[in-house]
Amino acid sequence: MSFHRILKWLGTMFGGQTVPNLKKPEIANIEVVVTPETGNPSNMKFSFPTKLNGKVKHWKENSDDTWHVRFENQGAGGFLVLFNIEDDNGTGCRFHDDPAEAMYCHGLPSCPTGPSRWEQFVPVGVINDGRTLVVFNRNNPAHDFGFTLRFTTDFGPREFDPIGEDANG
């Protein structure tokens, strides 16, 4: 989906309000891989494919078993982040329909445990039959933050708690 189609869709879905931006944001596609435990499909793990180059990097810290996402775009207009569920094992994993329920976020480098919203990393829509969460990341100022991606599955609700880093202030 192109940047302009996303903005047009957002304007239609949210009463004419568009994503707040000063410059055109970069589009960042991030796969969220769902892997059920062998023999116990109701117990599932979430991950990102490791990516250590480019404007958006994601990796797992071995010391604390936490996934990290770093955004770097040298002062451009932030990012329009598309978190895309990759569910090759048929767990029925989808984002919550309500963007505010699909992601909690706060400006602390720890994962939020309840409803929260941080104006720098804002969920704005859920598309593709619940398989994509659209988030606007201002990426300004430079700041570490915590966010929780929230899902529905055939086995009940699940959460994934990465740490984010906006590197360009």
Short mmCIF file of N, CA and C in Angstrom, two decimals:
data_model
loop_
_atom_site.label_atom_id
_atom_site.label_comp_id
_atom_site.label_asym_id
_atom_site.label_seq_id
_atom_site.Cartn_x
_atom_site.Cartn_y
_atom_site.Cartn_z
N MET A 1 0.84 -1.16 0.00
CA MET A 1 0.00 0.00 0.00
C MET A 1 0.90 1.24 0.00
N SER A 2 0.60 2.21 -0.82
CA SER A 2 1.43 3.41 -0.93
C SER A 2 1.14 4.39 0.21
N PHE A 3 2.07 5.30 0.40
CA PHE A 3 1.93 6.35 1.41
C PHE A 3 0.65 7.14 1.19
N HIS A 4 0.39 7.53 -0.04
CA HIS A 4 -0.79 8.35 -0.34
C HIS A 4 -2.08 7.58 -0.10
N ARG A 5 -2.10 6.29 -0.42
CA ARG A 5 -3.31 5.49 -0.15
C ARG A 5 -3.55 5.37 1.34
N ILE A 6 -2.48 5.23 2.12
CA ILE A 6 -2.64 5.15 3.58
C ILE A 6 -3.19 6.46 4.12
N LEU A 7 -2.62 7.60 3.69
CA LEU A 7 -3.14 8.89 4.15
C LEU A 7 -4.59 9.09 3.74
N LYS A 8 -4.94 8.71 2.53
CA LYS A 8 -6.32 8.84 2.07
C LYS A 8 -7.24 7.96 2.92
N TRP A 9 -6.82 6.73 3.17
CA TRP A 9 -7.60 5.82 4.00
C TRP A 9 -7.76 6.38 5.41
N LEU A 10 -6.68 6.89 5.97
CA LEU A 10 -6.76 7.46 7.32
C LEU A 10 -7.72 8.63 7.36
N GLY A 11 -7.67 9.50 6.36
CA GLY A 11 -8.58 10.64 6.32
C GLY A 11 -10.02 10.21 6.24
N THR A 12 -10.30 9.15 5.51
CA THR A 12 -11.66 8.62 5.39
C THR A 12 -12.12 7.98 6.69
N MET A 13 -11.25 7.20 7.30
CA MET A 13 -11.62 6.44 8.50
C MET A 13 -11.73 7.31 9.75
N PHE A 14 -11.01 8.41 9.79
CA PHE A 14 -10.96 9.20 11.01
C PHE A 14 -11.56 10.60 10.82
N GLY A 15 -12.67 10.66 10.11
CA GLY A 15 -13.44 11.89 9.99
C GLY A 15 -12.68 13.06 9.38
N GLY A 16 -11.85 12.77 8.40
CA GLY A 16 -11.12 13.83 7.73
C GLY A 16 -9.82 14.24 8.39
N GLN A 17 -9.52 13.71 9.58
CA GLN A 17 -8.26 14.01 10.23
C GLN A 17 -7.16 13.20 9.56
N THR A 18 -6.04 13.84 9.27
CA THR A 18 -4.92 13.12 8.69
C THR A 18 -3.81 12.98 9.70
N VAL A 19 -2.82 12.19 9.36
CA VAL A 19 -1.68 12.00 10.24
C VAL A 19 -0.95 13.33 10.39
N PRO A 20 -0.68 13.77 11.64
CA PRO A 20 0.00 15.04 11.81
C PRO A 20 1.47 14.91 11.41
N ASN A 21 1.90 15.72 10.47
CA ASN A 21 3.31 15.65 10.07
C ASN A 21 3.75 16.99 9.50
N LEU A 22 5.03 17.25 9.59
CA LEU A 22 5.60 18.45 8.99
C LEU A 22 6.19 18.12 7.63
N LYS A 23 6.78 16.97 7.50
CA LYS A 23 7.36 16.50 6.25
C LYS A 23 6.78 15.11 5.98
N LYS A 24 6.96 14.64 4.77
CA LYS A 24 6.47 13.30 4.43
C LYS A 24 7.22 12.25 5.25
N PRO A 25 6.48 11.44 6.01
CA PRO A 25 7.16 10.40 6.79
C PRO A 25 7.64 9.26 5.90
N GLU A 26 8.65 8.56 6.39
CA GLU A 26 9.12 7.33 5.75
C GLU A 26 8.13 6.22 6.07
N ILE A 27 7.95 5.28 5.16
CA ILE A 27 7.12 4.12 5.46
C ILE A 27 8.05 2.99 5.91
N ALA A 28 7.72 2.41 7.05
CA ALA A 28 8.51 1.32 7.62
C ALA A 28 7.62 0.10 7.80
N ASN A 29 7.88 -0.95 7.05
CA ASN A 29 7.16 -2.22 7.20
C ASN A 29 7.94 -3.10 8.17
N ILE A 30 7.29 -3.53 9.23
CA ILE A 30 7.93 -4.40 10.22
C ILE A 30 7.07 -5.65 10.37
N GLU A 31 7.65 -6.80 10.08
CA GLU A 31 6.94 -8.07 10.24
C GLU A 31 6.93 -8.48 11.71
N VAL A 32 5.76 -8.90 12.18
CA VAL A 32 5.61 -9.47 13.52
C VAL A 32 5.37 -10.96 13.31
N VAL A 33 6.35 -11.77 13.62
CA VAL A 33 6.28 -13.21 13.37
C VAL A 33 5.65 -13.90 14.58
N VAL A 34 4.62 -14.70 14.31
CA VAL A 34 3.92 -15.45 15.35
C VAL A 34 4.37 -16.91 15.24
N THR A 35 4.91 -17.45 16.34
CA THR A 35 5.39 -18.84 16.34
C THR A 35 4.77 -19.58 17.52
N PRO A 36 3.86 -20.54 17.25
CA PRO A 36 3.30 -21.32 18.36
C PRO A 36 4.31 -22.35 18.86
N GLU A 37 4.23 -22.65 20.14
CA GLU A 37 5.10 -23.65 20.74
C GLU A 37 4.71 -25.04 20.22
N THR A 38 5.69 -25.85 19.87
CA THR A 38 5.43 -27.20 19.38
C THR A 38 4.71 -28.00 20.46
N GLY A 39 3.59 -28.60 20.11
CA GLY A 39 2.81 -29.40 21.04
C GLY A 39 1.86 -28.59 21.91
N ASN A 40 2.02 -27.27 21.92
CA ASN A 40 1.14 -26.41 22.71
C ASN A 40 0.88 -25.12 21.93
N PRO A 41 0.05 -25.19 20.89
CA PRO A 41 -0.13 -24.02 20.01
C PRO A 41 -0.74 -22.81 20.70
N SER A 42 -1.35 -22.98 21.87
CA SER A 42 -1.91 -21.82 22.57
C SER A 42 -0.81 -20.95 23.19
N ASN A 43 0.38 -21.52 23.37
CA ASN A 43 1.52 -20.77 23.88
C ASN A 43 2.34 -20.31 22.69
N MET A 44 2.31 -19.03 22.41
CA MET A 44 2.99 -18.53 21.22
C MET A 44 4.00 -17.45 21.57
N LYS A 45 5.01 -17.35 20.71
CA LYS A 45 6.03 -16.32 20.86
C LYS A 45 5.91 -15.35 19.70
N PHE A 46 6.31 -14.12 19.95
CA PHE A 46 6.30 -13.08 18.94
C PHE A 46 7.73 -12.60 18.74
N SER A 47 8.07 -12.26 17.51
CA SER A 47 9.42 -11.77 17.22
C SER A 47 9.39 -10.91 15.98
N PHE A 48 10.50 -10.24 15.74
CA PHE A 48 10.74 -9.52 14.49
C PHE A 48 11.89 -10.23 13.80
N PRO A 49 11.93 -10.29 12.47
CA PRO A 49 13.15 -10.77 11.82
C PRO A 49 14.28 -9.79 12.16
N THR A 50 15.43 -10.29 12.53
CA THR A 50 16.56 -9.42 12.88
C THR A 50 16.97 -8.61 11.66
N LYS A 51 17.10 -7.30 11.86
CA LYS A 51 17.53 -6.40 10.80
C LYS A 51 18.45 -5.36 11.43
N LEU A 52 19.70 -5.34 11.01
CA LEU A 52 20.68 -4.47 11.65
C LEU A 52 21.17 -3.33 10.76
N ASN A 53 20.56 -3.16 9.59
CA ASN A 53 20.94 -2.04 8.73
C ASN A 53 19.69 -1.33 8.24
N GLY A 54 19.86 -0.14 7.68
CA GLY A 54 18.73 0.63 7.20
C GLY A 54 18.24 1.63 8.23
N LYS A 55 17.15 2.28 7.91
CA LYS A 55 16.61 3.33 8.77
C LYS A 55 15.83 2.79 9.96
N VAL A 56 15.36 1.55 9.85
CA VAL A 56 14.66 0.90 10.96
C VAL A 56 15.39 -0.41 11.23
N LYS A 57 15.88 -0.54 12.45
CA LYS A 57 16.62 -1.74 12.85
C LYS A 57 15.83 -2.45 13.94
N HIS A 58 15.88 -3.78 13.96
CA HIS A 58 15.27 -4.52 15.06
C HIS A 58 16.13 -5.72 15.38
N TRP A 59 16.28 -5.97 16.67
CA TRP A 59 17.14 -7.05 17.15
C TRP A 59 16.68 -7.47 18.54
N LYS A 60 17.18 -8.62 18.97
CA LYS A 60 16.86 -9.16 20.29
C LYS A 60 18.10 -9.07 21.16
N GLU A 61 17.94 -8.49 22.34
CA GLU A 61 19.03 -8.43 23.31
C GLU A 61 19.09 -9.77 24.04
N ASN A 62 20.20 -10.45 23.94
CA ASN A 62 20.35 -11.74 24.60
C ASN A 62 20.34 -11.61 26.11
N SER A 63 20.83 -10.48 26.62
CA SER A 63 20.94 -10.32 28.06
C SER A 63 19.58 -10.30 28.76
N ASP A 64 18.56 -9.77 28.10
CA ASP A 64 17.25 -9.69 28.77
C ASP A 64 16.10 -10.25 27.93
N ASP A 65 16.43 -10.86 26.79
CA ASP A 65 15.43 -11.52 25.95
C ASP A 65 14.38 -10.54 25.43
N THR A 66 14.75 -9.27 25.26
CA THR A 66 13.81 -8.23 24.83
C THR A 66 14.11 -7.82 23.40
N TRP A 67 13.05 -7.65 22.60
CA TRP A 67 13.20 -7.13 21.24
C TRP A 67 13.27 -5.61 21.27
N HIS A 68 14.13 -5.05 20.42
CA HIS A 68 14.32 -3.60 20.31
C HIS A 68 14.08 -3.17 18.87
N VAL A 69 13.53 -1.95 18.72
CA VAL A 69 13.33 -1.34 17.40
C VAL A 69 13.92 0.07 17.46
N ARG A 70 14.82 0.36 16.53
CA ARG A 70 15.47 1.69 16.49
C ARG A 70 15.08 2.39 15.18
N PHE A 71 14.62 3.64 15.29
CA PHE A 71 14.20 4.43 14.14
C PHE A 71 15.21 5.56 13.91
N GLU A 72 15.75 5.64 12.68
CA GLU A 72 16.73 6.67 12.32
C GLU A 72 16.40 7.20 10.93
N ASN A 73 16.01 8.46 10.82
CA ASN A 73 15.79 9.00 9.48
C ASN A 73 16.28 10.45 9.34
N GLN A 74 17.30 10.78 10.06
CA GLN A 74 18.00 12.05 9.91
C GLN A 74 17.07 13.26 9.81
N GLY A 75 16.12 13.34 10.70
CA GLY A 75 15.28 14.53 10.77
C GLY A 75 14.16 14.62 9.75
N ALA A 76 13.91 13.59 8.99
CA ALA A 76 12.78 13.60 8.06
C ALA A 76 11.47 13.63 8.86
N GLY A 77 10.34 13.52 8.21
CA GLY A 77 9.04 13.68 8.85
C GLY A 77 8.56 12.50 9.65
N GLY A 78 9.43 11.82 10.33
CA GLY A 78 9.03 10.68 11.14
C GLY A 78 8.81 9.43 10.30
N PHE A 79 8.02 8.51 10.83
CA PHE A 79 7.75 7.24 10.16
C PHE A 79 6.26 6.91 10.22
N LEU A 80 5.76 6.32 9.18
CA LEU A 80 4.48 5.65 9.20
C LEU A 80 4.83 4.18 9.27
N VAL A 81 4.63 3.58 10.44
CA VAL A 81 5.06 2.21 10.70
C VAL A 81 3.89 1.27 10.45
N LEU A 82 4.14 0.23 9.67
CA LEU A 82 3.14 -0.81 9.41
C LEU A 82 3.63 -2.09 10.06
N PHE A 83 3.02 -2.45 11.19
CA PHE A 83 3.33 -3.72 11.84
C PHE A 83 2.45 -4.78 11.18
N ASN A 84 3.06 -5.71 10.45
CA ASN A 84 2.35 -6.73 9.67
C ASN A 84 2.51 -8.09 10.32
N ILE A 85 1.39 -8.71 10.66
CA ILE A 85 1.44 -10.04 11.29
C ILE A 85 1.78 -11.09 10.24
N GLU A 86 2.77 -11.90 10.55
CA GLU A 86 3.13 -13.07 9.74
C GLU A 86 2.76 -14.30 10.56
N ASP A 87 1.65 -14.94 10.18
CA ASP A 87 1.10 -16.06 10.94
C ASP A 87 0.99 -17.29 10.04
N ASP A 88 2.13 -17.86 9.69
CA ASP A 88 2.15 -19.02 8.79
C ASP A 88 1.57 -20.29 9.43
N ASN A 89 1.38 -20.28 10.76
CA ASN A 89 0.90 -21.47 11.46
C ASN A 89 -0.59 -21.44 11.77
N GLY A 90 -1.29 -20.41 11.31
CA GLY A 90 -2.75 -20.36 11.45
C GLY A 90 -3.26 -20.23 12.86
N THR A 91 -2.64 -19.37 13.68
CA THR A 91 -3.12 -19.17 15.05
C THR A 91 -4.32 -18.23 15.12
N GLY A 92 -4.66 -17.60 13.99
CA GLY A 92 -5.76 -16.64 13.98
C GLY A 92 -5.38 -15.31 14.60
N CYS A 93 -4.10 -15.06 14.74
CA CYS A 93 -3.61 -13.84 15.37
C CYS A 93 -3.99 -12.60 14.55
N ARG A 94 -4.62 -11.62 15.23
CA ARG A 94 -5.00 -10.35 14.63
C ARG A 94 -4.79 -9.26 15.67
N PHE A 95 -4.60 -8.02 15.19
CA PHE A 95 -4.58 -6.90 16.11
C PHE A 95 -6.00 -6.61 16.55
N HIS A 96 -6.16 -6.05 17.75
CA HIS A 96 -7.47 -5.58 18.18
C HIS A 96 -7.99 -4.59 17.14
N ASP A 97 -9.30 -4.54 16.94
CA ASP A 97 -9.89 -3.64 15.94
C ASP A 97 -9.65 -2.17 16.27
N ASP A 98 -9.70 -1.83 17.54
CA ASP A 98 -9.51 -0.45 17.98
C ASP A 98 -8.00 -0.18 18.10
N PRO A 99 -7.46 0.78 17.33
CA PRO A 99 -6.02 1.04 17.40
C PRO A 99 -5.52 1.33 18.82
N ALA A 100 -6.33 2.01 19.64
CA ALA A 100 -5.92 2.31 21.01
C ALA A 100 -5.80 1.05 21.86
N GLU A 101 -6.52 0.00 21.49
CA GLU A 101 -6.41 -1.29 22.18
C GLU A 101 -5.37 -2.20 21.53
N ALA A 102 -5.02 -1.92 20.28
CA ALA A 102 -4.04 -2.74 19.56
C ALA A 102 -2.61 -2.43 19.99
N MET A 103 -2.40 -1.23 20.59
CA MET A 103 -1.07 -0.88 21.05
C MET A 103 -1.15 0.08 22.22
N TYR A 104 -0.44 -0.26 23.30
CA TYR A 104 -0.23 0.67 24.40
C TYR A 104 1.19 1.19 24.26
N CYS A 105 1.41 2.45 24.63
CA CYS A 105 2.74 3.03 24.51
C CYS A 105 2.91 4.13 25.54
N HIS A 106 4.13 4.24 26.07
CA HIS A 106 4.46 5.38 26.93
C HIS A 106 5.93 5.77 26.72
N GLY A 107 6.28 6.94 27.19
CA GLY A 107 7.61 7.48 26.96
C GLY A 107 8.65 7.02 27.96
N LEU A 108 8.54 5.80 28.42
CA LEU A 108 9.51 5.20 29.33
C LEU A 108 10.11 3.96 28.67
N PRO A 109 11.38 3.64 28.93
CA PRO A 109 11.99 2.47 28.30
C PRO A 109 11.62 1.15 28.99
N SER A 110 10.35 0.99 29.28
CA SER A 110 9.81 -0.25 29.84
C SER A 110 8.44 -0.45 29.21
N CYS A 111 7.95 -1.66 29.22
CA CYS A 111 6.69 -1.95 28.54
C CYS A 111 5.50 -1.56 29.41
N PRO A 112 4.52 -0.87 28.83
CA PRO A 112 3.33 -0.51 29.59
C PRO A 112 2.50 -1.74 29.91
N THR A 113 1.88 -1.74 31.08
CA THR A 113 1.08 -2.89 31.51
C THR A 113 -0.41 -2.61 31.42
N GLY A 114 -0.78 -1.40 31.09
CA GLY A 114 -2.19 -1.06 30.96
C GLY A 114 -2.38 0.00 29.89
N PRO A 115 -3.62 0.41 29.66
CA PRO A 115 -3.88 1.39 28.62
C PRO A 115 -3.04 2.65 28.80
N SER A 116 -2.36 3.04 27.75
CA SER A 116 -1.54 4.25 27.78
C SER A 116 -1.32 4.72 26.36
N ARG A 117 -1.03 6.01 26.24
CA ARG A 117 -0.81 6.61 24.92
C ARG A 117 0.30 7.63 25.06
N TRP A 118 1.21 7.63 24.10
CA TRP A 118 2.31 8.59 24.05
C TRP A 118 2.24 9.28 22.71
N GLU A 119 2.21 10.59 22.69
CA GLU A 119 1.96 11.36 21.47
C GLU A 119 3.07 11.26 20.42
N GLN A 120 4.19 10.63 20.75
CA GLN A 120 5.27 10.49 19.78
C GLN A 120 5.15 9.21 18.94
N PHE A 121 4.39 8.23 19.42
CA PHE A 121 4.27 6.93 18.76
C PHE A 121 2.80 6.53 18.89
N VAL A 122 2.00 6.90 17.87
CA VAL A 122 0.54 6.87 17.99
C VAL A 122 -0.09 5.84 17.05
N PRO A 123 -0.88 4.90 17.58
CA PRO A 123 -1.60 3.98 16.70
C PRO A 123 -2.74 4.73 16.02
N VAL A 124 -2.81 4.62 14.69
CA VAL A 124 -3.83 5.38 13.95
C VAL A 124 -4.81 4.52 13.18
N GLY A 125 -4.53 3.23 13.01
CA GLY A 125 -5.47 2.40 12.27
C GLY A 125 -5.08 0.93 12.28
N VAL A 126 -6.08 0.09 12.08
CA VAL A 126 -5.88 -1.35 11.90
C VAL A 126 -6.50 -1.70 10.55
N ILE A 127 -5.70 -2.28 9.66
CA ILE A 127 -6.15 -2.56 8.30
C ILE A 127 -5.84 -4.02 7.95
N ASN A 128 -6.17 -4.39 6.72
CA ASN A 128 -5.90 -5.74 6.20
C ASN A 128 -6.52 -6.83 7.07
N ASP A 129 -7.79 -6.66 7.40
CA ASP A 129 -8.52 -7.65 8.19
C ASP A 129 -7.83 -7.92 9.52
N GLY A 130 -7.28 -6.86 10.13
CA GLY A 130 -6.65 -6.99 11.44
C GLY A 130 -5.20 -7.45 11.42
N ARG A 131 -4.64 -7.65 10.24
CA ARG A 131 -3.27 -8.15 10.15
C ARG A 131 -2.21 -7.05 10.13
N THR A 132 -2.63 -5.77 10.01
CA THR A 132 -1.67 -4.67 9.98
C THR A 132 -2.13 -3.56 10.92
N LEU A 133 -1.20 -3.15 11.79
CA LEU A 133 -1.41 -2.00 12.66
C LEU A 133 -0.59 -0.84 12.10
N VAL A 134 -1.23 0.30 11.88
CA VAL A 134 -0.56 1.50 11.35
C VAL A 134 -0.29 2.44 12.52
N VAL A 135 0.98 2.85 12.65
CA VAL A 135 1.41 3.71 13.76
C VAL A 135 2.18 4.89 13.18
N PHE A 136 1.89 6.11 13.68
CA PHE A 136 2.69 7.27 13.28
C PHE A 136 3.73 7.52 14.35
N ASN A 137 5.01 7.53 13.94
CA ASN A 137 6.13 7.79 14.84
C ASN A 137 6.75 9.13 14.46
N ARG A 138 6.65 10.12 15.32
CA ARG A 138 7.22 11.43 15.03
C ARG A 138 8.75 11.40 14.99
N ASN A 139 9.37 10.46 15.73
CA ASN A 139 10.83 10.31 15.79
C ASN A 139 11.51 11.62 16.17
N ASN A 140 10.88 12.39 17.04
CA ASN A 140 11.44 13.66 17.47
C ASN A 140 10.76 14.05 18.78
N PRO A 141 11.44 14.19 19.86
CA PRO A 141 12.88 14.19 20.04
C PRO A 141 13.43 12.78 20.19
N ALA A 142 14.76 12.67 20.20
CA ALA A 142 15.40 11.38 20.46
C ALA A 142 14.96 10.90 21.84
N HIS A 143 14.52 9.64 21.90
CA HIS A 143 13.92 9.16 23.15
C HIS A 143 13.75 7.64 23.09
N ASP A 144 13.96 6.96 24.21
CA ASP A 144 13.61 5.54 24.33
C ASP A 144 12.19 5.45 24.87
N PHE A 145 11.46 4.42 24.43
CA PHE A 145 10.07 4.28 24.85
C PHE A 145 9.67 2.81 24.86
N GLY A 146 8.61 2.51 25.58
CA GLY A 146 8.08 1.15 25.63
C GLY A 146 6.74 1.08 24.94
N PHE A 147 6.49 -0.05 24.28
CA PHE A 147 5.17 -0.25 23.67
C PHE A 147 4.79 -1.71 23.74
N THR A 148 3.50 -1.95 23.75
CA THR A 148 2.95 -3.30 23.81
C THR A 148 2.00 -3.48 22.64
N LEU A 149 2.32 -4.43 21.76
CA LEU A 149 1.41 -4.80 20.68
C LEU A 149 0.44 -5.81 21.25
N ARG A 150 -0.86 -5.61 20.98
CA ARG A 150 -1.90 -6.44 21.60
C ARG A 150 -2.72 -7.14 20.52
N PHE A 151 -2.92 -8.44 20.72
CA PHE A 151 -3.54 -9.29 19.70
C PHE A 151 -4.73 -10.05 20.25
N THR A 152 -5.58 -10.46 19.32
CA THR A 152 -6.57 -11.50 19.60
C THR A 152 -6.10 -12.72 18.82
N THR A 153 -6.33 -13.90 19.35
CA THR A 153 -5.98 -15.15 18.68
C THR A 153 -7.10 -16.15 18.90
N ASP A 154 -7.00 -17.29 18.24
CA ASP A 154 -7.97 -18.37 18.47
C ASP A 154 -7.89 -18.90 19.89
N PHE A 155 -6.80 -18.54 20.62
CA PHE A 155 -6.57 -19.04 21.98
C PHE A 155 -6.70 -17.94 23.03
N GLY A 156 -7.27 -16.79 22.64
CA GLY A 156 -7.43 -15.68 23.58
C GLY A 156 -6.43 -14.57 23.32
N PRO A 157 -6.47 -13.51 24.13
CA PRO A 157 -5.60 -12.36 23.91
C PRO A 157 -4.13 -12.67 24.19
N ARG A 158 -3.25 -12.00 23.45
CA ARG A 158 -1.80 -12.14 23.64
C ARG A 158 -1.16 -10.76 23.50
N GLU A 159 0.06 -10.62 24.05
CA GLU A 159 0.80 -9.35 23.98
C GLU A 159 2.26 -9.59 23.63
N PHE A 160 2.87 -8.58 23.01
CA PHE A 160 4.28 -8.59 22.63
C PHE A 160 4.85 -7.23 23.06
N ASP A 161 5.93 -7.24 23.84
CA ASP A 161 6.44 -6.04 24.49
C ASP A 161 7.84 -5.64 24.06
N PRO A 162 8.01 -5.03 22.88
CA PRO A 162 9.34 -4.54 22.50
C PRO A 162 9.66 -3.19 23.14
N ILE A 163 10.89 -2.77 23.00
CA ILE A 163 11.35 -1.44 23.40
C ILE A 163 11.70 -0.67 22.14
N GLY A 164 11.28 0.59 22.07
CA GLY A 164 11.57 1.43 20.91
C GLY A 164 12.61 2.48 21.22
N GLU A 165 13.27 2.92 20.18
CA GLU A 165 14.26 3.99 20.31
C GLU A 165 14.14 4.94 19.12
N ASP A 166 13.76 6.16 19.41
CA ASP A 166 13.78 7.21 18.39
C ASP A 166 15.15 7.86 18.45
N ALA A 167 15.92 7.74 17.38
CA ALA A 167 17.31 8.17 17.40
C ALA A 167 17.52 9.57 16.86
N ASN A 168 16.51 10.18 16.26
CA ASN A 168 16.70 11.49 15.64
C ASN A 168 15.84 12.54 16.31
N GLY A 169 16.47 13.42 17.03
CA GLY A 169 15.75 14.48 17.68
C GLY A 169 15.88 15.77 16.90
#
